[in-house]
Structure formats: C-alpha cells, structure tokens
mmCIF file of C-alpha atoms and ligand atoms in Angstrom:
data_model
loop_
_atom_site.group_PDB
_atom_site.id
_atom_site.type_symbol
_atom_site.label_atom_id
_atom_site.label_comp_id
_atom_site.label_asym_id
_atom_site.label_seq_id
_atom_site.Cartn_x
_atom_site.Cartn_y
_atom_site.Cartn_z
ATOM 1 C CA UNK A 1 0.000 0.000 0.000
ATOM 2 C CA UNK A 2 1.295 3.558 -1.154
ATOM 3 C CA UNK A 3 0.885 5.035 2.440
ATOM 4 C CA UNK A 4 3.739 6.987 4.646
ATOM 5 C CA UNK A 5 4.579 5.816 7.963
ATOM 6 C CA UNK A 6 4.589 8.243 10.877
ATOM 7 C CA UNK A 7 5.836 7.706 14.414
ATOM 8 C CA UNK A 8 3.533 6.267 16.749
ATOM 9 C CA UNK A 9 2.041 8.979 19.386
ATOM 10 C CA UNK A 10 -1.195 10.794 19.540
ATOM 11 C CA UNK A 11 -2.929 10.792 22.431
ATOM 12 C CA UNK A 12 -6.646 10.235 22.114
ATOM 13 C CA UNK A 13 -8.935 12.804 23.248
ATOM 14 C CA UNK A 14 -10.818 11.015 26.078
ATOM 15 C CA UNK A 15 -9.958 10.386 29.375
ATOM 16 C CA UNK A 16 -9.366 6.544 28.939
ATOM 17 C CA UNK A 17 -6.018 6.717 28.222
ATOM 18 C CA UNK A 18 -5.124 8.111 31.501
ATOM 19 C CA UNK A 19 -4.852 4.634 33.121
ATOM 20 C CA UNK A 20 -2.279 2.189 31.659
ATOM 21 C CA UNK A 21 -4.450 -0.058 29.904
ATOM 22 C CA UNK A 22 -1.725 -2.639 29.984
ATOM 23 C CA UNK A 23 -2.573 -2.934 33.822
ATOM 24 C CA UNK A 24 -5.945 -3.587 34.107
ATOM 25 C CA UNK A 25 -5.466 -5.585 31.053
ATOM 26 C CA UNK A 26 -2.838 -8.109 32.212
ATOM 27 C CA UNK A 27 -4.771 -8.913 35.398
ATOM 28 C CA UNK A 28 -8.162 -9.173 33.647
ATOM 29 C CA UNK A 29 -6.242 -11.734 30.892
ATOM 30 C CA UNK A 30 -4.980 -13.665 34.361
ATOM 31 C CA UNK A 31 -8.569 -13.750 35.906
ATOM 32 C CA UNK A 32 -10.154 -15.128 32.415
ATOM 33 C CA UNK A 33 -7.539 -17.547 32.290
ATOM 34 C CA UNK A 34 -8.878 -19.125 35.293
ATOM 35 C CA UNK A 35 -12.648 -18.204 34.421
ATOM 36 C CA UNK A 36 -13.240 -20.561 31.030
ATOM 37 C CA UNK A 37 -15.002 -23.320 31.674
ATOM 38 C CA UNK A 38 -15.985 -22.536 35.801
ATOM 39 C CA UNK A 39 -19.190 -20.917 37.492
ATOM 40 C CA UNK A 40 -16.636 -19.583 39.803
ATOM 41 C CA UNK A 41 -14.521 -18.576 37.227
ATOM 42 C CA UNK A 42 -16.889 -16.161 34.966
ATOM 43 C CA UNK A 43 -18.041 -14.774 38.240
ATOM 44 C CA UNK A 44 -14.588 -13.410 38.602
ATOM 45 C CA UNK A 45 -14.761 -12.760 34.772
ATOM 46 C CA UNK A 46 -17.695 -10.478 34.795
ATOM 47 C CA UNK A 47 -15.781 -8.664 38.102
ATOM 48 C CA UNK A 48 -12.813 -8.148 36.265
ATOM 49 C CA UNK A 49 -14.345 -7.136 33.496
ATOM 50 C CA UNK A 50 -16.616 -4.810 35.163
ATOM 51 C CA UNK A 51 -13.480 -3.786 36.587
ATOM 52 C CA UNK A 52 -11.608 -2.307 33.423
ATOM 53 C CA UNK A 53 -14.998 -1.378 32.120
ATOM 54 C CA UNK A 54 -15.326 1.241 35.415
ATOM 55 C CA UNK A 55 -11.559 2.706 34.523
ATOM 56 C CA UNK A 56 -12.399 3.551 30.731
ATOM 57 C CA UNK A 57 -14.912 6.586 30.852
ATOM 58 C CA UNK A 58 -16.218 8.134 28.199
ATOM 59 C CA UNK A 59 -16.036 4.953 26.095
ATOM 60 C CA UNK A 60 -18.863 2.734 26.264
ATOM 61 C CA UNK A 61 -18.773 -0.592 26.944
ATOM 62 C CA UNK A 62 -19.923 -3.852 25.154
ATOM 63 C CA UNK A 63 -20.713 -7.198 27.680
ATOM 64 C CA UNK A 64 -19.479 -9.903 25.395
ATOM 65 C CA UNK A 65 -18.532 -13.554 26.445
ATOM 66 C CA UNK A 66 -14.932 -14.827 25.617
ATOM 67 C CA UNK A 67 -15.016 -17.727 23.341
ATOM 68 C CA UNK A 68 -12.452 -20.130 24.247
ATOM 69 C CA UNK A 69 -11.945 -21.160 20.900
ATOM 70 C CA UNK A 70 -9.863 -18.022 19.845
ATOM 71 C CA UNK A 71 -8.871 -16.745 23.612
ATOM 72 C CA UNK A 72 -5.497 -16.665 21.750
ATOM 73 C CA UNK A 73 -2.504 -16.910 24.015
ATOM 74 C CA UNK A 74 -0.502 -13.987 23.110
ATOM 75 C CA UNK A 75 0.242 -10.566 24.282
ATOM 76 C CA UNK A 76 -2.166 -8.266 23.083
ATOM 77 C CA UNK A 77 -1.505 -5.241 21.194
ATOM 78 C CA UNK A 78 -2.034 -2.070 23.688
ATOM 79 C CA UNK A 79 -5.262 -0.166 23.045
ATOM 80 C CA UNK A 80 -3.291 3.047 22.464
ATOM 81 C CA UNK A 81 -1.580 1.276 19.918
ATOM 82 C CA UNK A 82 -4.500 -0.264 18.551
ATOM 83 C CA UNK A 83 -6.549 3.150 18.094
ATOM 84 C CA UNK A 84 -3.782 5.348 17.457
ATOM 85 C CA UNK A 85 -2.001 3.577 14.375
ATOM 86 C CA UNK A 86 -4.860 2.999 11.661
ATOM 87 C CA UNK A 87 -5.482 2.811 7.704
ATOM 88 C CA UNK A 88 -8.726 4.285 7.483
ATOM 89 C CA UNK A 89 -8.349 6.243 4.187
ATOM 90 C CA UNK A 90 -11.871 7.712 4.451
ATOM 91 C CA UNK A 91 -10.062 9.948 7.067
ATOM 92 C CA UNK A 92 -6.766 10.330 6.084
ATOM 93 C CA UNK A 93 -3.752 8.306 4.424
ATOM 94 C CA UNK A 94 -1.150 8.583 7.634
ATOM 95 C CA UNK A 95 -1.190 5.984 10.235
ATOM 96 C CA UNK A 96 -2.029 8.936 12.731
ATOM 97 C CA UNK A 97 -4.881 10.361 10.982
ATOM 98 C CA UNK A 98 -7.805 8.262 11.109
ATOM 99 C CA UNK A 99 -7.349 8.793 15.600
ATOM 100 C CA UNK A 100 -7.505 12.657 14.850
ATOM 101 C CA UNK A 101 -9.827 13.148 12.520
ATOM 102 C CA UNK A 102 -12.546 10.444 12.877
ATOM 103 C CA UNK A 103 -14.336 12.522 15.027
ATOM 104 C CA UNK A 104 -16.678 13.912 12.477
ATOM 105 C CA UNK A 105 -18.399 10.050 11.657
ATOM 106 C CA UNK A 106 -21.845 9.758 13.423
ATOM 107 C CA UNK A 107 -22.315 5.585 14.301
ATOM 108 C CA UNK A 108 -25.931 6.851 15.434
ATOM 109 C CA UNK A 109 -28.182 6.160 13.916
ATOM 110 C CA UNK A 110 -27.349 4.106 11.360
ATOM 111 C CA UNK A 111 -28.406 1.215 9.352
ATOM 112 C CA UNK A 112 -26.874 -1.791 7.449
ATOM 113 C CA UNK A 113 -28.903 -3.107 4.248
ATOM 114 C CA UNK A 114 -28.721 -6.679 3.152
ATOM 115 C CA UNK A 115 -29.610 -7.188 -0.365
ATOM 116 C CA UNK A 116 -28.472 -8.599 -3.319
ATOM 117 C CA UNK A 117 -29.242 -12.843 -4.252
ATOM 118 C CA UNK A 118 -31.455 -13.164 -0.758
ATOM 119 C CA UNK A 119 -35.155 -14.488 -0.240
ATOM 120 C CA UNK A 120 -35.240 -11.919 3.004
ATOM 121 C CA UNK A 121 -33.370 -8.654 2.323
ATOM 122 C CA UNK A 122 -33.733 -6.230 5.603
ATOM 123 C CA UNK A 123 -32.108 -3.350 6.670
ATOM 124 C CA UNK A 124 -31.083 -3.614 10.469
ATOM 125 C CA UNK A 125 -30.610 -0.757 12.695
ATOM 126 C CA UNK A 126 -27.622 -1.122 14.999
ATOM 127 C CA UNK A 127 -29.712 -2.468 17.752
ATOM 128 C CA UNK A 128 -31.147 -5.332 15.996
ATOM 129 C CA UNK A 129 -27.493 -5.766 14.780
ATOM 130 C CA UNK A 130 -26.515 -6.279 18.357
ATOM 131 C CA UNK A 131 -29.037 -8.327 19.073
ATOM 132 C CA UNK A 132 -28.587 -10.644 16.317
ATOM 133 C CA UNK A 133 -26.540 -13.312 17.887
ATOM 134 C CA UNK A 134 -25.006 -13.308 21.630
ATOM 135 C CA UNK A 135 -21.546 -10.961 21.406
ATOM 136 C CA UNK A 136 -18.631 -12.987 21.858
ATOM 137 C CA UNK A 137 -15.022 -11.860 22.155
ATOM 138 C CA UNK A 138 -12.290 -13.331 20.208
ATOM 139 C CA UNK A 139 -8.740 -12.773 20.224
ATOM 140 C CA UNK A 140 -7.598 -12.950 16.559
ATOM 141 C CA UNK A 141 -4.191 -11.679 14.984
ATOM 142 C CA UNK A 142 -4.626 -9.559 11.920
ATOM 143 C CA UNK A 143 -1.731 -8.747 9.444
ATOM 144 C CA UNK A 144 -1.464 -5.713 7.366
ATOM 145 C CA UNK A 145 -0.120 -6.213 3.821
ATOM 146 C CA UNK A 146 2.153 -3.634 4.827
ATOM 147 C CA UNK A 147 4.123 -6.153 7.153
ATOM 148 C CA UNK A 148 2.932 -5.365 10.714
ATOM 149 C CA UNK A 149 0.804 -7.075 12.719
ATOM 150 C CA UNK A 150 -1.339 -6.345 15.725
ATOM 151 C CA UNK A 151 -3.551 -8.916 18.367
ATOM 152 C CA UNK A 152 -6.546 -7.515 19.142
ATOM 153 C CA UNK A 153 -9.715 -8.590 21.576
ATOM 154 C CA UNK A 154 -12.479 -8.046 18.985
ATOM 155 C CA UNK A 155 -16.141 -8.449 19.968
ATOM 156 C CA UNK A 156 -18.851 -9.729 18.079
ATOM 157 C CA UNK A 157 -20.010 -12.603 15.942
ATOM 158 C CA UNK A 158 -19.856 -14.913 12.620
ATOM 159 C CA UNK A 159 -20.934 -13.484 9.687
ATOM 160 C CA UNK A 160 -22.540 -16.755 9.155
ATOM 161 C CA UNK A 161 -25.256 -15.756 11.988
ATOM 162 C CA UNK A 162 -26.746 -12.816 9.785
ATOM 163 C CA UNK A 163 -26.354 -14.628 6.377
ATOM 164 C CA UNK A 164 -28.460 -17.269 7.653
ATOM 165 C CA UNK A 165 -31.427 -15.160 8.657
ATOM 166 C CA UNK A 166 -31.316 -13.478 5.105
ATOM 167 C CA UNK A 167 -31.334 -16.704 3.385
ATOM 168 C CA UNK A 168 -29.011 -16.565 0.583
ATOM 169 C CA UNK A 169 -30.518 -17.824 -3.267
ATOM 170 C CA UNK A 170 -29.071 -20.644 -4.896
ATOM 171 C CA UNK A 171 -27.115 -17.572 -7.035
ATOM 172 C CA UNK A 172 -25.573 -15.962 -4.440
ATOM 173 C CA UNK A 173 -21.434 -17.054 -5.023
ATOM 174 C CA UNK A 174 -20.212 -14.109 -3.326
ATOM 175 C CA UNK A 175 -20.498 -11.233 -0.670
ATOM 176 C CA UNK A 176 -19.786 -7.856 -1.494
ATOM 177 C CA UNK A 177 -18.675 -5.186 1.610
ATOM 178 C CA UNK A 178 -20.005 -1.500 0.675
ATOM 179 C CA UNK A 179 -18.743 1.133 3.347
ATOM 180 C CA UNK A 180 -20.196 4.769 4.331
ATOM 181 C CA UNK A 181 -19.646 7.471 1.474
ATOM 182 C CA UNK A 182 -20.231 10.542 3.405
ATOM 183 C CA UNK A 183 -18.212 13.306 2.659
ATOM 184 C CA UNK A 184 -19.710 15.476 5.286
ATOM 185 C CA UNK A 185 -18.455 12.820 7.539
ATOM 186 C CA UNK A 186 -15.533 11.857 5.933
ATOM 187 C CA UNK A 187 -12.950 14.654 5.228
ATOM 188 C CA UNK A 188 -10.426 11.870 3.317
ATOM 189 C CA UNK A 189 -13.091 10.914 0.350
ATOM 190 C CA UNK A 190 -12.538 14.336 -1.112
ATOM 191 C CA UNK A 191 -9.047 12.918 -1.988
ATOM 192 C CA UNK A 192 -9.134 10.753 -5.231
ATOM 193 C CA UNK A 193 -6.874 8.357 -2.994
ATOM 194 C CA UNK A 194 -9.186 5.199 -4.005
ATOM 195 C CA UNK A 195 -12.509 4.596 -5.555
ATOM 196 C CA UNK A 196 -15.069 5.405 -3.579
ATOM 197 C CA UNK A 197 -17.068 3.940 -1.539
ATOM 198 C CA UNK A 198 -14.364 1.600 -0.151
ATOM 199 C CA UNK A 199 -15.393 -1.752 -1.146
ATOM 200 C CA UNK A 200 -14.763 -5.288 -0.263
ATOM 201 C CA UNK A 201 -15.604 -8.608 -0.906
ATOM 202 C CA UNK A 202 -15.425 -12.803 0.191
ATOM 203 C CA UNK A 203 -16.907 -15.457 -2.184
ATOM 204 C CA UNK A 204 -19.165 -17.504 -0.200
ATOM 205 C CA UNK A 205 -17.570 -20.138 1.829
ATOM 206 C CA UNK A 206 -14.945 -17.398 3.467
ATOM 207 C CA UNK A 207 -18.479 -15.888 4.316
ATOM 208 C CA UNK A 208 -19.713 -18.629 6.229
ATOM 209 C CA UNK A 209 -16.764 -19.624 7.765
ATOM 210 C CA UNK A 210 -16.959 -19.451 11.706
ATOM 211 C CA UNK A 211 -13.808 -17.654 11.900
ATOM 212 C CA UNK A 212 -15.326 -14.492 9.773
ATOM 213 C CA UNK A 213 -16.109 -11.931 12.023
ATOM 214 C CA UNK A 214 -18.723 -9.475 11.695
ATOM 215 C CA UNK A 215 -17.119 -7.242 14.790
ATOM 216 C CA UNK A 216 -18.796 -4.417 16.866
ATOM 217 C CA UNK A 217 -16.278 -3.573 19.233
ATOM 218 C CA UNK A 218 -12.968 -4.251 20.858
ATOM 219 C CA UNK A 219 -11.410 -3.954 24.283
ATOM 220 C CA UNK A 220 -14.957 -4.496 25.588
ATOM 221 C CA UNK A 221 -16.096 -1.146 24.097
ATOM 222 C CA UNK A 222 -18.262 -0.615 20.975
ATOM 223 C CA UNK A 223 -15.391 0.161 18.382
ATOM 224 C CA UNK A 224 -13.515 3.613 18.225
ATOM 225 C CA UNK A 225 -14.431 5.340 15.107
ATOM 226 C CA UNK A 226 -10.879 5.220 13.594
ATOM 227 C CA UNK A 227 -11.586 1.294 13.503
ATOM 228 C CA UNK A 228 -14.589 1.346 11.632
ATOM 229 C CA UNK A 229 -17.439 2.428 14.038
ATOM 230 C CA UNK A 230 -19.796 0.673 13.953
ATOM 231 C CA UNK A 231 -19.749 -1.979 12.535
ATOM 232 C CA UNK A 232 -17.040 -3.611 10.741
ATOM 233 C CA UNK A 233 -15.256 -7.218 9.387
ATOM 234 C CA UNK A 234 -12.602 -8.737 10.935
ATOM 235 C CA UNK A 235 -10.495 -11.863 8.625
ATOM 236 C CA UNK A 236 -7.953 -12.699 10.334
ATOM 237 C CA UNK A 237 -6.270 -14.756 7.935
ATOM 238 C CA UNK A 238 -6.333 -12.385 5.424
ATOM 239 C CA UNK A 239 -4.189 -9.164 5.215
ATOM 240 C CA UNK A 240 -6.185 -6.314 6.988
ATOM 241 C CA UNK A 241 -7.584 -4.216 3.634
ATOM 242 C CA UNK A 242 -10.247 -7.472 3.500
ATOM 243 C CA UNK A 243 -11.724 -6.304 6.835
ATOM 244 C CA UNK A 244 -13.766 -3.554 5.472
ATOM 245 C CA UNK A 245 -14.814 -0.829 8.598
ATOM 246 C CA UNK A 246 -17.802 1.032 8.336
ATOM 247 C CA UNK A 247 -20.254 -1.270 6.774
ATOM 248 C CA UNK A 248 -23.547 0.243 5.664
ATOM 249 C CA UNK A 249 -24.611 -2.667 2.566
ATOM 250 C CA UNK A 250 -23.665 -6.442 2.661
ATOM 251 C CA UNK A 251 -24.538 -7.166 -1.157
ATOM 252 C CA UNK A 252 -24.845 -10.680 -2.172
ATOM 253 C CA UNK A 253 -23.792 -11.228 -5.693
ATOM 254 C CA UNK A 254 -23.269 -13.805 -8.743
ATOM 255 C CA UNK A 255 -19.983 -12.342 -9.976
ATOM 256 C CA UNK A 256 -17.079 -11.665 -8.005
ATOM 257 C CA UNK A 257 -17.215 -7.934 -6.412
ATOM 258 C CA UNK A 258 -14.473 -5.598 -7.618
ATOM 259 C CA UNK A 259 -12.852 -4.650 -4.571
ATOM 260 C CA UNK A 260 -10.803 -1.441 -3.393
ATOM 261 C CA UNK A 261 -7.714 -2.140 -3.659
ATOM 262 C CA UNK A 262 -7.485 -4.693 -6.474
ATOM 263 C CA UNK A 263 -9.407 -1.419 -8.101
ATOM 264 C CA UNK A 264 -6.528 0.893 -7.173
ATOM 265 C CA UNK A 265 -3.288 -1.640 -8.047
ATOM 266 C CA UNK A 266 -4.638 -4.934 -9.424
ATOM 267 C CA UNK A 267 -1.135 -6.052 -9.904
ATOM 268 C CA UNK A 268 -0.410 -5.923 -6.073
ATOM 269 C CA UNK A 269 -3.283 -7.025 -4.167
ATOM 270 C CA UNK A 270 -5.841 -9.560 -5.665
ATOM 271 C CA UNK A 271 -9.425 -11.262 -4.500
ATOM 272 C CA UNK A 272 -8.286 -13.435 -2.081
ATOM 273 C CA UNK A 273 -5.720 -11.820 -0.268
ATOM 274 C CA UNK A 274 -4.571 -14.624 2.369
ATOM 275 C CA UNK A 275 -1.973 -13.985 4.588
ATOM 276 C CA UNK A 276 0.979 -16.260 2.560
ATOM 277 C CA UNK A 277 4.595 -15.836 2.976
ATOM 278 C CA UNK A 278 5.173 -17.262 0.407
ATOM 279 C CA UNK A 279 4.048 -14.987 -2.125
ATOM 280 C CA UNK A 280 5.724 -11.773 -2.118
ATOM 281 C CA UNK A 281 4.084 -8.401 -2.759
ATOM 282 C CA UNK A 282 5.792 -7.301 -6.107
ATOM 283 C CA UNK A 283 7.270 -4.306 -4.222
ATOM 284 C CA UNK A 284 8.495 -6.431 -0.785
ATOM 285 C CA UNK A 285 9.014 -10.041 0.667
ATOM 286 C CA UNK A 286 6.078 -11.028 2.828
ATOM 287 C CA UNK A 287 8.064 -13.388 4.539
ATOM 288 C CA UNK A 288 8.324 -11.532 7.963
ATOM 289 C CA UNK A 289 6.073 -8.684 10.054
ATOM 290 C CA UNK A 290 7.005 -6.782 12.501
ATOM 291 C CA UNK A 291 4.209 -6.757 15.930
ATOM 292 C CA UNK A 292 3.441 -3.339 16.458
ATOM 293 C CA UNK A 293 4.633 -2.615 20.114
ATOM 294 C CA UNK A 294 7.544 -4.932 19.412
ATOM 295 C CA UNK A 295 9.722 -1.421 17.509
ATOM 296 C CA UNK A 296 12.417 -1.528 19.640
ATOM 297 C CA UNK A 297 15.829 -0.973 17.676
ATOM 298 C CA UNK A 298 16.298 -4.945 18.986
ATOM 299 C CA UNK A 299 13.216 -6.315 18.112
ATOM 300 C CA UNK A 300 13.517 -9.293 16.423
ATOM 301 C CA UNK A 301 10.761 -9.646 13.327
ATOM 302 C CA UNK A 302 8.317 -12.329 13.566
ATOM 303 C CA UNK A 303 8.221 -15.454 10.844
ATOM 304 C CA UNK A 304 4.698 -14.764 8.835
ATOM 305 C CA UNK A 305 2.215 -17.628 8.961
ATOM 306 C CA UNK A 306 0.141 -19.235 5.908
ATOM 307 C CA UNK A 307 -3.113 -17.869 6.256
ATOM 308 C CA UNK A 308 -1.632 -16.108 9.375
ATOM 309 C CA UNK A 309 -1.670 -19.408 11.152
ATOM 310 C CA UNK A 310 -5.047 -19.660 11.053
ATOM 311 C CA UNK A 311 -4.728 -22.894 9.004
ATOM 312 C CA UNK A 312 -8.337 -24.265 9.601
ATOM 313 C CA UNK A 313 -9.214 -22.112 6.507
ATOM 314 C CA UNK A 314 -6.865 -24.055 3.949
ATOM 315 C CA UNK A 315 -9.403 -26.386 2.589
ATOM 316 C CA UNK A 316 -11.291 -23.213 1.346
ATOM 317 C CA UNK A 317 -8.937 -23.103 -0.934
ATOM 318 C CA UNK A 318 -7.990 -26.677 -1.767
ATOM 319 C CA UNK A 319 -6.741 -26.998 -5.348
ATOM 320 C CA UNK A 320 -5.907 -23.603 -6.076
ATOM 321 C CA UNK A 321 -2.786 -22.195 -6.827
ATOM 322 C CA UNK A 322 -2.642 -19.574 -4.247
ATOM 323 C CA UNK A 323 0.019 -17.885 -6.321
ATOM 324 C CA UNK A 324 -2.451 -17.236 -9.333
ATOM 325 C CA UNK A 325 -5.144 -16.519 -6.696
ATOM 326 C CA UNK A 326 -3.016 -13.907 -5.098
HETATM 327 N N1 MTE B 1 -12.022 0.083 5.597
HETATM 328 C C1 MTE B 1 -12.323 1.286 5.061
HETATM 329 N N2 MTE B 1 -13.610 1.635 4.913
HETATM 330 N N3 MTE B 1 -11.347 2.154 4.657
HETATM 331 C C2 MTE B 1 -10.014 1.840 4.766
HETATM 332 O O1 MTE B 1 -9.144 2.646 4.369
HETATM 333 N N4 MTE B 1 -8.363 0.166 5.456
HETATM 334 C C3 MTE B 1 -8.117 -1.275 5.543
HETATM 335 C C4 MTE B 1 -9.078 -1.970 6.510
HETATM 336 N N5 MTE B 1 -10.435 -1.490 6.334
HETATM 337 C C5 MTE B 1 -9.668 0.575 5.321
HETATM 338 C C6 MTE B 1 -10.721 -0.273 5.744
HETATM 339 C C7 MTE B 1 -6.743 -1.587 5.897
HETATM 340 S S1 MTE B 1 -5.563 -1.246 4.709
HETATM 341 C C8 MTE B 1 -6.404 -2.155 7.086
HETATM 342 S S2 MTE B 1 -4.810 -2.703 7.383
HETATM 343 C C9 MTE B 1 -7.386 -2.296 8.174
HETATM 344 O O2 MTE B 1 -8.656 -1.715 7.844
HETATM 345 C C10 MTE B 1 -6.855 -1.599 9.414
HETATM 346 O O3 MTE B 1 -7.690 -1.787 10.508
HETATM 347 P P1 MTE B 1 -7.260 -1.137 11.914
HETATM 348 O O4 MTE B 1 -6.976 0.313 11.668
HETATM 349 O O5 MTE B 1 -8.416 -1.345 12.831
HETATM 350 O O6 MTE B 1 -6.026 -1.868 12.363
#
C-alpha cells in the first residue's frame, strides 16, 4: 500500500487513556484464564471485566462472552496502539490520521442493508445488529499487507449468523462489503486516494466460515471510530484491507465484487488476499512482520504464517494455486 509511515504517538482525546491499559489488562487476561469453563470462574470474569470497564470513561462498553476457541494466548496489542495507528483512508492516508480526525463520523443512527441474491433482504438498525446473535469476544491476529501485525480482543459474531437469517438464493457465489460514502463525515473521500465507496468482498464459503467476524467492538467497548465504528469485518487470515470498517450494505452477488484495492493496483493485491509468505508483494518479501509494540531498535521480526496461522481455513482453498489466486 502507497501510504507513509509516521511515528507512533497521539494521544486520544478522552480520558481513557489516563490509566495504563496494559494494567488492568494483564490482570483481567490472568482472571479469564482461570474463568473458562468454571461458574466460579466467569463470576470473577464479569468482576474483572466490570473492573476495566469502570476505569475507561467516556467509552462505552460492550458485555461480550470470551469464546475459548480463539482466547489466543498472546500478548495483546495495547489499546493506544490499537486506536492510534490505523489505515482508514476515508479519514486520512497517515497511520495517525484516522485517531484525529474520525471525530466527524456519526455511528448513530445508522443502518446496514442486506440485499443482493437473498429471499429476506432487511435493513437492520444497529440495535437489531446487536441483538442478532449473543456478542462474543475473540482474540484474533490480523496482518497488514504492509508487514505489521497487531492482536486484538475483537467483539462480536460470525458473519454466518446474519447470512443465515437473510437466506441466501441458490445464485448468491459471493459477498460484497459497501462502506459509508459521506463526505460530510468523511474529510479523506474528497481525496481521489481510491474509488469510492471503499469496497470489499469474500466469495461464499470465506463468508460462512466461523472464523469471519462481523465485529462491533474491541477492548470491551463498541469500536472507536478510527476502527470502523460501527460496525465492521474482521479476517484474520487475510491481510487487513479485506476487513472492510464502516459497513452500511452487505450485497450478495453472482460475480465476483471488484474490490478497493485490487481497483486501485490490481497487480499488487488480488481477491483473495490470504496472509501467505510465500508470495511476495511485487514491491516487498512477505516473509516476515514486525508486531506493532515490538519497535524496539532490537526487536527481532516475527516469521509470517500461511493464512496467518489460522490454518483451519486451507481447505477453502484446496486446489488452487494460491500464487495465481493472489
Ligand atoms: N475500511 C475502510 N472503509 N477504509 C479503509 O481505508 N483500510 C483497511 C481496513 N479497512 C480501510 C478499511 C486496511 S488497509 C487495514 S490494514 C485495516 O482496515 C486496518 O484496521 P485497523 O486500523 O483497525 O487496524
């Protein structure tokens, strides 16, 4: 991606930040360790989540169980980091610009439309979207094409939950991901940067795959505006651009959506997108990331993953040549 790096630093403009997160973080990821699969346990869960909830005003929180399944046992990336070192493009093209300026999006009211190849197309406020299937938290890794990587504690559900109710025809092959395209609310879409809206989109099966994450929040809040307030994908075995923020359509389609980026350079980033070290962006290797929070001038780079080690997704894509399918 054609974007400059800045140094990490801007402080957000809400109290939150005047605790260390990383404190109330590492003894609430200590409590839940003990809390899956015990009465006892989620007991001290809820406290300790109550807990950091009670030290984060201003934001507002999101109750969401942790699904053991992806309670991933890694250090998580710090919220500052997290909110403060974003490609959102609809608010500017710098790493710090999306935490300044994202400000001026409104996430109420507003409305997602389902349409497209469905028997039930609906439009869903953001309550019904809420309500739609019990919140759960996962912990998933997500890689940026660029070559970082952060770990964040998403919250919400699989895709596969709302697809269901809308009840797909027998010609719907693919999902297509259309964001906001609001000028009075985003500043960056008077810039000819990409096409707008910013678009996405998953062929079926990545759809309905558990692991694809239709995500309302993270760090047991609803989600900051700089990562796509309010609601947003999360794939985290595919480099970041797939996880479209700021969702207001979910088309589903016959032919394969274009998508932004593939728009912008269809030689360097394709359909598919997986995480795969072995296939090099034409402009770097994609062999190694670095984990933001991990800059020191020692820091050792990390060893990328296929599929960024989410490898239950490989039989998706049995048979192809992932090289091709770039
Ligand atoms: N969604 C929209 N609408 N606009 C964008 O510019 N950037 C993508 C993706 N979703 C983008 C977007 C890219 S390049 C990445 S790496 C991730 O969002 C970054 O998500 P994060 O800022 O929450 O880490």
């Amino acid at each position: 991606m054609l974007i400059k790096r800045s140094p990490n630093g801007i402080e957000l403009p809400f109290s939150s930040e005047i605790t260390p997160r990383e404190v109330f973080e590492s003894r609430r990821d200590f409590i839940r360790q003990m809390a899956v699969g015990s009465i006892a346990g989620t007991a001290l869960f809820e406290m300790a989540n109550r807990e950091a909830f009670s030290q984060t005003p201003g934001a507002q929180k999101l109750a969401s169980t942790l699904n053991p399944a992806y309670a991933l046992i890694e250090k998580k990336t710090a919220y500052k980091d997290a909110t403060t070192y974003n490609n959102f493009y609809e608010f500017g093209t710098d790493k710090s610009e999306p935490a300044m300026n994202a400000g001026t999006l409104k996430p109420h009211p507003w409305t997602v439309t389902i349409e497209g190849e469905v028997k039930k197309p609906v439009t869903l406020d953001l309550d019904a979207l809420l309500k739609l299937a019990p919140l759960e938290e996962r912990v998933y890794r997500l890689r940026c094409v660029e070559g970082w990587s952060m770990v964040i504690p998403w919250i919400g559900y699989s895709l596969s939950n709302l697809i269901k109710k809308v009840e797909p025809t027998g010609n719907a092959k693919f999902v297509e991901f259309i964001t906001l395209d609001d000028k009075k609310q985003m500043p960056g879409l008077r810039r000819p940067v990409l096409e707008w809206p910013y678009v996405e989109g998953l062929r079926m099966d990545e759809a309905m795959h558990p692991l694809t994450l239709l995500s309302l929040g993270m760090y047991g809040e609803v989600l900051p505006n700089q990562n796509g307030a309010p609601v947003r994908m999360v794939l985290p075995w595919k480099y970041g651009f797939k996880s479209a923020k700021s969702i207001v359509k979910i088309r589903f389609t016959k032919e394969q959506p274009r998508t932004a980026w593939n728009i912008a350079a269809p030689g360097e980033y394709g359909f598919y997108s997986n995480v795969n070290p072995d296939v090099d962006h034409p402009r770097w290797s994609q062999a190694s990331e670095r984990r933001i929070g991990e800059d020191g001038l020692f820091a050792k780079k990390r060893k990328t993953l296929m599929f960024n080690g989410y490898n239950e997704v490989a039989s998706l894509y049995a048979g192809m040549d992932l090289k091709k399918f770039y």
